[in-house]
Coordinates of C-alpha atoms in Angstrom, one line a residue:
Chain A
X1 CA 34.5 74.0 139.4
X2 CA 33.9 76.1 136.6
X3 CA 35.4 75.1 132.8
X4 CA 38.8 76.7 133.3
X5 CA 40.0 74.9 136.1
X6 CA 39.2 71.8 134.8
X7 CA 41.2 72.2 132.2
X8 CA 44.4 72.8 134.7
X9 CA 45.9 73.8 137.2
X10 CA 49.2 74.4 135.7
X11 CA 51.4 71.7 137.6
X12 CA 54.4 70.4 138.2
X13 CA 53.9 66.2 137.7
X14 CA 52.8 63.5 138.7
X15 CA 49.7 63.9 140.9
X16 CA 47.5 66.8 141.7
X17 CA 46.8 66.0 145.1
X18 CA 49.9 64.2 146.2
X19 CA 52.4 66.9 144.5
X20 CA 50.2 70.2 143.4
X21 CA 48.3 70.0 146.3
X22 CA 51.3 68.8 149.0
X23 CA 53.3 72.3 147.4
X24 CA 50.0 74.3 148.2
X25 CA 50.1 72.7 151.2
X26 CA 53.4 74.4 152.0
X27 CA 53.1 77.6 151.0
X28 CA 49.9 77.8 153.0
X29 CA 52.3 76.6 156.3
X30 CA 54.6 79.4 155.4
X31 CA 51.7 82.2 155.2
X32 CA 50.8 81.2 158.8
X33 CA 54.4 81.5 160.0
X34 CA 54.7 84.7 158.2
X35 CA 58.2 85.0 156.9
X36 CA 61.1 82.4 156.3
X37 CA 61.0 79.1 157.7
X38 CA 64.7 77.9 159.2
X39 CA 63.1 74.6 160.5
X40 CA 60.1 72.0 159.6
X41 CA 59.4 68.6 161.0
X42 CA 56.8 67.2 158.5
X43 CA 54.5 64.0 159.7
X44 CA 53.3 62.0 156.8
X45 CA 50.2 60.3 157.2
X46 CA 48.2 57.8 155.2
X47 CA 48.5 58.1 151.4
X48 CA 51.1 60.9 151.8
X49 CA 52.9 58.5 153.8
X50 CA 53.3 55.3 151.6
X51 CA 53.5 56.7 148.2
X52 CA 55.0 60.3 148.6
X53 CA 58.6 59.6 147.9
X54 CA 56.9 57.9 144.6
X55 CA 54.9 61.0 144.1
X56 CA 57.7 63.3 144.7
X57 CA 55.0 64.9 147.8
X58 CA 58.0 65.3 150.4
X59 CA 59.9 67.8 147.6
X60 CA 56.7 69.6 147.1
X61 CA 56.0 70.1 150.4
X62 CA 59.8 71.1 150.9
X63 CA 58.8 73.5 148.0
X64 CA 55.7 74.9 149.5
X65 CA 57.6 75.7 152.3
X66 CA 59.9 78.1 150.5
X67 CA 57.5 79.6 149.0
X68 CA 56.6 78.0 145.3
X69 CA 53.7 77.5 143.7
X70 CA 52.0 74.5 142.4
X71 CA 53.5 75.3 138.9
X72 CA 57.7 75.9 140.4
X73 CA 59.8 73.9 137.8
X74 CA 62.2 74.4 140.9
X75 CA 60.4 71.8 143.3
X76 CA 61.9 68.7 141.7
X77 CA 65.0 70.3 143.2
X78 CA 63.6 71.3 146.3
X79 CA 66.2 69.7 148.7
X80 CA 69.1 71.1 146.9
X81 CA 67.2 74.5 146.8
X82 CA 66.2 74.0 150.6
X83 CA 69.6 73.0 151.3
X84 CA 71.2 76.0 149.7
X85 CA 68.2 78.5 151.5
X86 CA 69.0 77.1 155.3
X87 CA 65.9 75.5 155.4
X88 CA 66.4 72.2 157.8
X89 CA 63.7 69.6 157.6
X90 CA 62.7 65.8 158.5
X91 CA 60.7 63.9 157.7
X92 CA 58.3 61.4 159.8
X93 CA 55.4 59.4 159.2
X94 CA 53.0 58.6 161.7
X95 CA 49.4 57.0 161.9
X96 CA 46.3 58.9 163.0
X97 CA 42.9 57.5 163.7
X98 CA 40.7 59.4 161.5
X99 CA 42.6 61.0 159.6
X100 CA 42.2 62.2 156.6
X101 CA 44.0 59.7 154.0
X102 CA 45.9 62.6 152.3
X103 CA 47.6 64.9 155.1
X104 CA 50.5 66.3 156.6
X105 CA 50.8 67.4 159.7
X106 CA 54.1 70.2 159.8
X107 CA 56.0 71.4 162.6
X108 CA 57.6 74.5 162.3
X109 CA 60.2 75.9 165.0
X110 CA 62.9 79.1 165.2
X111 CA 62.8 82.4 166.1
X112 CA 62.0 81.1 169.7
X113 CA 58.8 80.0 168.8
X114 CA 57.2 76.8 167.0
X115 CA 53.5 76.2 165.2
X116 CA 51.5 73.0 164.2
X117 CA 49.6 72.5 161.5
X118 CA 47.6 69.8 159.3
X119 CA 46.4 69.9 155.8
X120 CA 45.2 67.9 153.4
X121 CA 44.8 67.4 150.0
X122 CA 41.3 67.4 148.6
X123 CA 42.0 66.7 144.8
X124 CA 42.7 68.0 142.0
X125 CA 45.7 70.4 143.5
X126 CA 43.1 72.0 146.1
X127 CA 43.7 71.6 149.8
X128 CA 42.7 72.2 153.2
X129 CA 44.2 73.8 156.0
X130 CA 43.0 71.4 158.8
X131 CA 44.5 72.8 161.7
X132 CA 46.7 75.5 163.2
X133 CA 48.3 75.4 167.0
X134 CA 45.8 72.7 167.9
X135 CA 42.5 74.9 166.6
X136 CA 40.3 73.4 164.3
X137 CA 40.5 76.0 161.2
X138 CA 39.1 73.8 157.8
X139 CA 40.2 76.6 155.3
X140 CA 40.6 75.8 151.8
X141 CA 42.8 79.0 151.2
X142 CA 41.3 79.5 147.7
X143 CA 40.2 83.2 149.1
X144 CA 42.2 85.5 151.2
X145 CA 41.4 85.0 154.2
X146 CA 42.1 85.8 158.0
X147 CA 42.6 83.8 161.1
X148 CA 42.4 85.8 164.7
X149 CA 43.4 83.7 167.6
X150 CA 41.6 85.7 170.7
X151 CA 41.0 85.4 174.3
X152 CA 37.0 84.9 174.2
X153 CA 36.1 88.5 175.5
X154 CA 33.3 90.5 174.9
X155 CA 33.9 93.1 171.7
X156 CA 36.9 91.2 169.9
X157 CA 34.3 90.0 167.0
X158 CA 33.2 93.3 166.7
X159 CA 36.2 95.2 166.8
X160 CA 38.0 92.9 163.5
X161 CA 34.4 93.5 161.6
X162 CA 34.4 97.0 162.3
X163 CA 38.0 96.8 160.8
X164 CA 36.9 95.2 157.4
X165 CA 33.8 97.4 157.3
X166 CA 36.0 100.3 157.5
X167 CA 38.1 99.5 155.1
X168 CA 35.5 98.5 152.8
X169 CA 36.4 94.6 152.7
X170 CA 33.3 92.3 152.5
X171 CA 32.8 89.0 154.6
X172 CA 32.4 85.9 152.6
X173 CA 32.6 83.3 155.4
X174 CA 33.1 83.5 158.7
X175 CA 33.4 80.6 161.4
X176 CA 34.2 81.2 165.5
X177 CA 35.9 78.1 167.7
X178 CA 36.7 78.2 171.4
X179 CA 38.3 76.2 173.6
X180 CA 36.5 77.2 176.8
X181 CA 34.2 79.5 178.1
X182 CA 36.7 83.0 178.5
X183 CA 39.7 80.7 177.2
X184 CA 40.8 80.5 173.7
X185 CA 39.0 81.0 170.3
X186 CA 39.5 81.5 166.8
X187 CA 38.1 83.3 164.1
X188 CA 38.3 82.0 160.5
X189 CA 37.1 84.9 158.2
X190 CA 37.0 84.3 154.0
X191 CA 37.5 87.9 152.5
X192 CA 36.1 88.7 149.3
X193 CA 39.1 89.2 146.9
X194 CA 38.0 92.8 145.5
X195 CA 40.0 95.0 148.3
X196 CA 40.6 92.1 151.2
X197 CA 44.1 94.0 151.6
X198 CA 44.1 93.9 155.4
X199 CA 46.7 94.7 157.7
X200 CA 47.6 91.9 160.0
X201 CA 49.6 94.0 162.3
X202 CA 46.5 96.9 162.6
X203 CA 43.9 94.4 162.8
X204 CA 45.6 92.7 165.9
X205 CA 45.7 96.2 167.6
X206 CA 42.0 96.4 167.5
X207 CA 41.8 94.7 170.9
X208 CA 43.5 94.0 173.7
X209 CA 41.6 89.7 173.9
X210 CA 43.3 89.8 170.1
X211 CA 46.5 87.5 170.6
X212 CA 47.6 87.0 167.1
X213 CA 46.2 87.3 163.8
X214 CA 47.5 85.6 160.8
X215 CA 47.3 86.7 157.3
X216 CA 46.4 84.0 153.9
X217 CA 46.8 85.5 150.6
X218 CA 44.1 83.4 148.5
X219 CA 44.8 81.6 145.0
X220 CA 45.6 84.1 142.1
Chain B
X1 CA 28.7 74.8 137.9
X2 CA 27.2 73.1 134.3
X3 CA 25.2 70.2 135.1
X4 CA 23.8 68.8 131.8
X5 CA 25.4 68.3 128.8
X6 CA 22.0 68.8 127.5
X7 CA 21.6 72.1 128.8
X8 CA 24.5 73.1 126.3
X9 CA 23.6 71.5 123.3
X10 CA 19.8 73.1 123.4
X11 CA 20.7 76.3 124.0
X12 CA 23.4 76.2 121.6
X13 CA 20.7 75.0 119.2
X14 CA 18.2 77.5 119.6
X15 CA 20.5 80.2 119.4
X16 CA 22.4 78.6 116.5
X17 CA 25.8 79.3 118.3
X18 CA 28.3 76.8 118.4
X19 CA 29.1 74.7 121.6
X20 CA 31.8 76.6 123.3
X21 CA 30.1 79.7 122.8
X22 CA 27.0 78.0 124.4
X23 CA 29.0 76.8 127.4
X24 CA 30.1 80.7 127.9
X25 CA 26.9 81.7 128.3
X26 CA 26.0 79.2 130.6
X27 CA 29.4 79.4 132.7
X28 CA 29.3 83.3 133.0
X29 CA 25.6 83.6 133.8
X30 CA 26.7 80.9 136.8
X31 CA 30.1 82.6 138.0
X32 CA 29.3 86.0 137.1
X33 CA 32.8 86.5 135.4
X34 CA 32.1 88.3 132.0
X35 CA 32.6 85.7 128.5
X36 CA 35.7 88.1 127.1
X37 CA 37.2 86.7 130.7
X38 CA 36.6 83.3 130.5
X39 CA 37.8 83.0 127.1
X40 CA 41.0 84.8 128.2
X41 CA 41.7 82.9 130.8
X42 CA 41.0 79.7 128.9
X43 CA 43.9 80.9 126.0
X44 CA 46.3 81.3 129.0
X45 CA 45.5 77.6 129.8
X46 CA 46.1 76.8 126.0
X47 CA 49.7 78.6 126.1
X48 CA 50.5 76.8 128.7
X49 CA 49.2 73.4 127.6
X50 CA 51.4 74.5 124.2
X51 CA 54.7 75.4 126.2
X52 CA 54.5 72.0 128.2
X53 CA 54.1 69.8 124.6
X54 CA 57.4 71.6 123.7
X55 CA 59.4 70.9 127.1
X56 CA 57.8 67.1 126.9
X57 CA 59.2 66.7 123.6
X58 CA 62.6 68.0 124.7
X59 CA 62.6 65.9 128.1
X60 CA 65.7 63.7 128.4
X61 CA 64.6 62.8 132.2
X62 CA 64.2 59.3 132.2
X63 CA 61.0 57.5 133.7
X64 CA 61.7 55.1 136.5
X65 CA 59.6 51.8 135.4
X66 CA 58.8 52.7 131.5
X67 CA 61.3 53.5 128.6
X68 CA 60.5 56.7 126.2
X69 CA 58.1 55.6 123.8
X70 CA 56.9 58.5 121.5
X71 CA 59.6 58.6 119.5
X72 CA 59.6 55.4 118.7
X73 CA 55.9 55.7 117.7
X74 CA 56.7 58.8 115.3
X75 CA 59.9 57.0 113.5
X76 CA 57.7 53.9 112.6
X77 CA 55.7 55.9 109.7
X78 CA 52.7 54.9 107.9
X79 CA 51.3 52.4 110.8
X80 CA 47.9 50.9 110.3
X81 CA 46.4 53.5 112.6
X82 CA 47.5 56.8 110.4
X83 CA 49.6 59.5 110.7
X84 CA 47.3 61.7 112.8
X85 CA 46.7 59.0 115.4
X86 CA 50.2 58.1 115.7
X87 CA 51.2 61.7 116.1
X88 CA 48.7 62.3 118.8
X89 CA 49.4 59.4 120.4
X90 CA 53.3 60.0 120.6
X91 CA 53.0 63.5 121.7
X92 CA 50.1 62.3 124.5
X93 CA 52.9 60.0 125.7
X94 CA 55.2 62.0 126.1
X95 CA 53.5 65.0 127.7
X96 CA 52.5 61.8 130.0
X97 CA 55.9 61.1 130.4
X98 CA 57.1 64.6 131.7
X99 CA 54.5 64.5 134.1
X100 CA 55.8 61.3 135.5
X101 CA 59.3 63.3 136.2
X102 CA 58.0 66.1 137.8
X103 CA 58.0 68.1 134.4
X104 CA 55.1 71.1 134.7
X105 CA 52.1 70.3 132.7
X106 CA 48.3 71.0 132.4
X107 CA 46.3 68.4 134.7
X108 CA 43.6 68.1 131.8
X109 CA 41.0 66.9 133.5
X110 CA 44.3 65.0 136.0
X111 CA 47.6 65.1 136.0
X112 CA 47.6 61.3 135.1
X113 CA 45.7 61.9 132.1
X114 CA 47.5 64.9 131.1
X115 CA 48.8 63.9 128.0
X116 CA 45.6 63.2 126.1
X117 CA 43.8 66.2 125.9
X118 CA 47.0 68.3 123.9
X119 CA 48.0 64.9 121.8
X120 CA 44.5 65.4 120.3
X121 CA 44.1 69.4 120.0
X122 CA 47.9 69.5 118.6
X123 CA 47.4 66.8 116.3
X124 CA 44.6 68.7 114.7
X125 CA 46.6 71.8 114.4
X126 CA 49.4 70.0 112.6
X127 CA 47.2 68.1 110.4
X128 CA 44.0 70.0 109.7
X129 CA 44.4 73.4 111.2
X130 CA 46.2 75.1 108.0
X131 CA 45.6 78.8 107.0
X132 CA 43.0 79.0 110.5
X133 CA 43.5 81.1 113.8
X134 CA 44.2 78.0 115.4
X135 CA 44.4 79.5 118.8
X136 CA 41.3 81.2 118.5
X137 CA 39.5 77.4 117.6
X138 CA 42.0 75.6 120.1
X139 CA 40.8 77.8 122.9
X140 CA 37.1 77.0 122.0
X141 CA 38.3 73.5 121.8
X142 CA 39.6 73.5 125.2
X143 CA 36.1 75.2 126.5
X144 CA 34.5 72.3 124.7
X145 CA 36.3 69.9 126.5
X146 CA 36.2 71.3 129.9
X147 CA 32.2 71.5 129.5
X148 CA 32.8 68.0 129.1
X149 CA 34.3 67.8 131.6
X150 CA 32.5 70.0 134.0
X151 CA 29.4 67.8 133.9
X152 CA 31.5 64.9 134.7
X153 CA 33.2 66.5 137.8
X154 CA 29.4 67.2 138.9
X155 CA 27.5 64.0 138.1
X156 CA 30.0 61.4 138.3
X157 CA 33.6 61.8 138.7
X158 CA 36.9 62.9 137.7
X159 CA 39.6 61.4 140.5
X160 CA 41.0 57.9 139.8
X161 CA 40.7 56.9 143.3
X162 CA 36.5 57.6 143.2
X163 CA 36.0 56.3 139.5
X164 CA 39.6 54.2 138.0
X165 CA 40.8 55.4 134.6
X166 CA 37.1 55.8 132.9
X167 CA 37.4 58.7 135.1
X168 CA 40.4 59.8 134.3
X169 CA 41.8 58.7 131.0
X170 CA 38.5 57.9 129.8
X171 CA 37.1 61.4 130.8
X172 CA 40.1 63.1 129.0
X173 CA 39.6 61.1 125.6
X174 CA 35.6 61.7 126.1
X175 CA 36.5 65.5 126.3
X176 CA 39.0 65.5 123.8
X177 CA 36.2 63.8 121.1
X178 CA 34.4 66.9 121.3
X179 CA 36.7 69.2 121.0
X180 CA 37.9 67.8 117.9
X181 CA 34.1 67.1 116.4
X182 CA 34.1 71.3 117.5
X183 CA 37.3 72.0 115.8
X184 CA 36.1 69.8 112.3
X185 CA 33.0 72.0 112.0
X186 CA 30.8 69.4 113.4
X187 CA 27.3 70.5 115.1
X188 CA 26.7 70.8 119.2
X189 CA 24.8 67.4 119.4
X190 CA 27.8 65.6 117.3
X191 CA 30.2 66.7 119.7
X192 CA 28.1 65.0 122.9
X193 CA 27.7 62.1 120.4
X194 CA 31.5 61.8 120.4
X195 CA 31.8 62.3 124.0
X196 CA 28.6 59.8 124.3
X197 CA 30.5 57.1 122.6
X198 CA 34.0 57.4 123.8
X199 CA 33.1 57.1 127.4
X200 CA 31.4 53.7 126.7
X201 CA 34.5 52.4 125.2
X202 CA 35.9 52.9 128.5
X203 CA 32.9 52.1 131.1
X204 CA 35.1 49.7 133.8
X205 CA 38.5 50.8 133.3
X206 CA 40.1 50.5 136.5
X207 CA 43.3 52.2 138.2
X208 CA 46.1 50.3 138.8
X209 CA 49.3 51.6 138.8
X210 CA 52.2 49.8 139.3
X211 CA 54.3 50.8 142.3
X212 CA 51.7 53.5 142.8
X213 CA 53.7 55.6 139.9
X214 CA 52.0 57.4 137.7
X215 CA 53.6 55.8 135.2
X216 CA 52.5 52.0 133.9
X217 CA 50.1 52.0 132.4
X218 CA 49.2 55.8 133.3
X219 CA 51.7 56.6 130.0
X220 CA 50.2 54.0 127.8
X221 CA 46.8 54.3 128.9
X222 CA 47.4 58.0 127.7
X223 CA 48.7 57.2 124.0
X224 CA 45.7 54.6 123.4
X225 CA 43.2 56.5 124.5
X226 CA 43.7 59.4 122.2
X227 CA 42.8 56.6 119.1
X228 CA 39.3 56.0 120.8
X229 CA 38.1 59.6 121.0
X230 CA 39.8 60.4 117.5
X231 CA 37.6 57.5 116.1
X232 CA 34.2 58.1 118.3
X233 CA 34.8 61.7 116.7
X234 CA 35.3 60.7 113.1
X235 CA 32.0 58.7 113.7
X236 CA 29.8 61.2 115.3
X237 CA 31.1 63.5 112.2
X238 CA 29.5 60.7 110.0
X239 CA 25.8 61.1 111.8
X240 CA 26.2 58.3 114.5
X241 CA 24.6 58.8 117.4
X242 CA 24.8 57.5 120.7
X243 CA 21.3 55.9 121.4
X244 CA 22.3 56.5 125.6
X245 CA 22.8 60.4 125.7
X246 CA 25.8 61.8 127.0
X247 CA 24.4 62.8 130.4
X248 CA 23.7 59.2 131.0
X249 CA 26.6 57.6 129.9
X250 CA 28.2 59.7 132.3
X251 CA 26.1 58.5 135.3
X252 CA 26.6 55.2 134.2
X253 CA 30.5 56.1 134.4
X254 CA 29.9 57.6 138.2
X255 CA 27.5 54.2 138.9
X256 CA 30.2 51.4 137.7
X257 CA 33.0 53.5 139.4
X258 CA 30.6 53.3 143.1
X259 CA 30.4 49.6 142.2
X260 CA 34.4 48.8 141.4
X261 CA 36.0 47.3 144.4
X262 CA 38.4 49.8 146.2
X263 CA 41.6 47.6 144.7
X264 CA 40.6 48.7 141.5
X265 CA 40.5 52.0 142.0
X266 CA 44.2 53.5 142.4
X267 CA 45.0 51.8 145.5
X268 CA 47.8 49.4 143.9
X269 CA 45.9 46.8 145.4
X270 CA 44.6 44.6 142.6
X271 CA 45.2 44.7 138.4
X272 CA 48.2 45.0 136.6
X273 CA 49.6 46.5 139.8
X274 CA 49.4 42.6 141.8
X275 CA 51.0 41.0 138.6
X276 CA 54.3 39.0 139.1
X277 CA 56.0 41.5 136.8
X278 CA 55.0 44.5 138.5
X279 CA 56.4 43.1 142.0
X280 CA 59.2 42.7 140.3
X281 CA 59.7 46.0 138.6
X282 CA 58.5 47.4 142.3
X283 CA 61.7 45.3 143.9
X284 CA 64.1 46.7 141.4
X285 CA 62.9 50.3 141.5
X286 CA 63.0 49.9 145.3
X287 CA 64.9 52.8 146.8
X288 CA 65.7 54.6 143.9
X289 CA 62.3 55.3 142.9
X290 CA 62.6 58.7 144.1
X291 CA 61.4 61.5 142.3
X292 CA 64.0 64.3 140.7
X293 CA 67.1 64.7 142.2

């Protein structure tokens, strides 16, 4: 971590990874849905779950969800706010073997569609996007980033980095999941921030195995 | 990623630079973001550290568990400690105190220990910075500190739940110290010194907060802990030295917090937070111990 960001981040109180990290948390949720969220069911799990209310992590996540930042004076009013914006949610808790102590698994539905995910806090207000509609991901979000969900067919890998080439965006990471041989995979690819403006809507044109692909703005 | 306090003070030596402009050098050559970047970005951190002193001080949100305590502090006037401790003190308690309501702060190095850091730098201002560009020497300040606090992140620790409060608190007053020995004139190695000395005043402080709030004694912890690093600095100004070096101390602070037992480390589970009084204030609190409204 270099010297500026320990000295920070700019938060709203009291805890960086149960409320700075819990709003990140959201706002990364929201990125993956793509637009406005109507409905969330969040499942609270270990630390999250027993001192969140104290820690003020279900209003950040509420927050998050709507879109604020870590730094919103508005998320101490987030269920007013929420209220007000149409935004239903619930609240759960729920116990996992192995899971991490810090996490949140959300469920978002509407639009006649629904998506899982799970993140966790890491400390000090950064996070994890654990992961999305069942797939392992383990992002951290801090750089933009993209997440291509494909049937596994020949050419899809090359088709999206024949895309960022093009457009002159460079590769910092990149990690490929599948389910099966020919059945499901995802790709997790960090972007550079100089030029990593991608278009989500292009890029899933490229080919016909590409299913959906989800855009992550990174950290300012 | 700085890894040695050392590092910083020789190179700031042999180049007869001060230590923030040592720890530039150092942190640009490692992230590759130019030094008129770093310092801009570190001013940014300062105006928002200044802006979150102001709202603190204006806060009427009440705590759940503790009672608003700077005020107090400042009205009682010519304590033992001294004006500047008293001032720094009350302000780091009651930036501490915002943070426990959800108010927006700096986490500096944590959002528990939030308070210290800017009780120290703003006391200085008040007190000592007249006729200076005090922004200018409070953003070097701030570098100073989070060099401080960089090598801590990398050999030992920063979170409360891997290290207690010497992590937290403790790191915050350690990198306060050095700031202020910076912003006093005082040379690199004094401001390690400083450091050096106000981490062993808290080697074994453990997390235990009551109800799991960041609150008691998170608040308190933050007002007492600005007198230690005020005083380690005030002696490392005088030429004492710490005869363990910075670097060490702060394995020994990474070693002891790998040797407390998990209850002591910000689990709730053992300390002030198992006391008779804090079941009670955790029964009373009960249900409306929510956060905001």
């Amino acid at each position: 971590m270099p010297v500026w960001e320990i000295i920070g981040p700019v938060m709203v109180g009291p805890s960086s990874s149960h409320t700075a990290g819990a709003a990140h948390i959201g706002r990364i949720v929201r990125m993956c849905w793509g637009g406005e969220i109507k409905k969330a069911a969040l499942y609270m799990r270990g630390s999250f779950a027993s001192t969140g209310a104290g820690h003020g992590t279900d209003k950040a996540l509420v927050a998050g969800l709507m879109g604020m930042r870590p730094d919103d004076p508005g998320i101490r009013r987030a269920f007013g706010l929420a209220r007000e914006a149409g935004l239903e949610f619930e609240f759960h808790t729920e116990e996992v073997a192995g899971a991490h102590p810090n996490s949140v698994r959300v469920v978002v539905t509407g639009e006649g569609r629904a998506m899982e995910a799970v993140g966790y806090s890491i400390g000090g207000g950064a996070v994890m996007l654990h992961k999305l509609d069942g797939f392992q991901v383990d992002i951290s979000c801090a750089l933009p980033a993209v997440i291509i969900m494909n049937r596994d067919v020949q050419g899809v890998v090359s088709a999206v980095t024949s895309y960022l080439s093009a457009h002159g965006v460079n590769i910092a990471t990149m990690k490929l999941h599948r389910d099966s041989r020919g059945g499901l995979a995802t790709m997790v690819i960090e972007l550079d921030p100089a030029g990593a403006d991608v278009d989500a809507e292009v890029m899933k044109n490229m080919h016909p195995g590409i299913v959906r692909v989800i855009k992550i703005e990174g950290e300012d | 990623m700085l890894k040695a306090v050392e590092k910083i003070v020789a190179l700031a030596e042999e180049k007869k630079i001060s230590f923030p402009e040592a720890v530039i050098i150092l942190d640009s050559k490692d992230s590759g973001i130019e030094a008129k970047e770093i310092r801009a970005r570190m001013a940014e951190r300062l105006a928002d550290m200044r802006r979150s002193v102001k709202e603190a001080c204006a806060n009427e949100i009440p705590c759940r568990i503790e009672a608003p305590m700077g005020a107090k502090l400042r009205a009682r006037g010519g304590g033992m400690a001294g004006e500047f401790i008293a001032a720094a003190s009350a302000t780091a308690m009651e930036v501490a105190s915002y943070n426990a309501v959800m108010g927006r702060i700096v986490a500096a190095p944590t959002a528990g220990s939030c308070g210290i850091i800017p009780g120290m730098i703003f006391a200085w201002e008040f007190f000592r910075g007249g006729g200076k560009d005090t922004d200018e020497l409070l953003t070097g300040a701030l570098i100073t500190a989070g060099a401080v606090g960089e090598v801590t992140a990398f050999r030992a620790t920063l979170a409360g739940a891997d290290g207690g409060c010497q992590a937290e608190c403790g790191a915050a007053a350690a990198m306060g110290s050095a700031a202020l020995v910076y912003l006093e004139g005082g040379s690199p190695p004094a401001c390690a010194h400083a450091a050096a000395m106000t981490f062993k005043s808290v080697l074994g402080l453990v997390c235990d907060p009551v109800g799991g709030l960041v609150e008691c004694p998170c608040i308190k912890r933050n007002g007492i802990l600005v007198a230690n690093g005020v005083l380690c600095a005030d002696m490392a100004l005088a030429g004492i030295e710490s005869a363990i070096p910075l670097d060490e101390v702060i394995d020994s602070m990474g070693q002891i917090g790998r040797m407390m037992a998990p209850a002591l480390r910000e689990t709730s589970q053992g300390g002030l937070a198992v006391t008779q009084a804090a079941a009670e204030i955790v029964k009373r609190i009960g249900e409306t111990g929510k956060l905001g409204g």
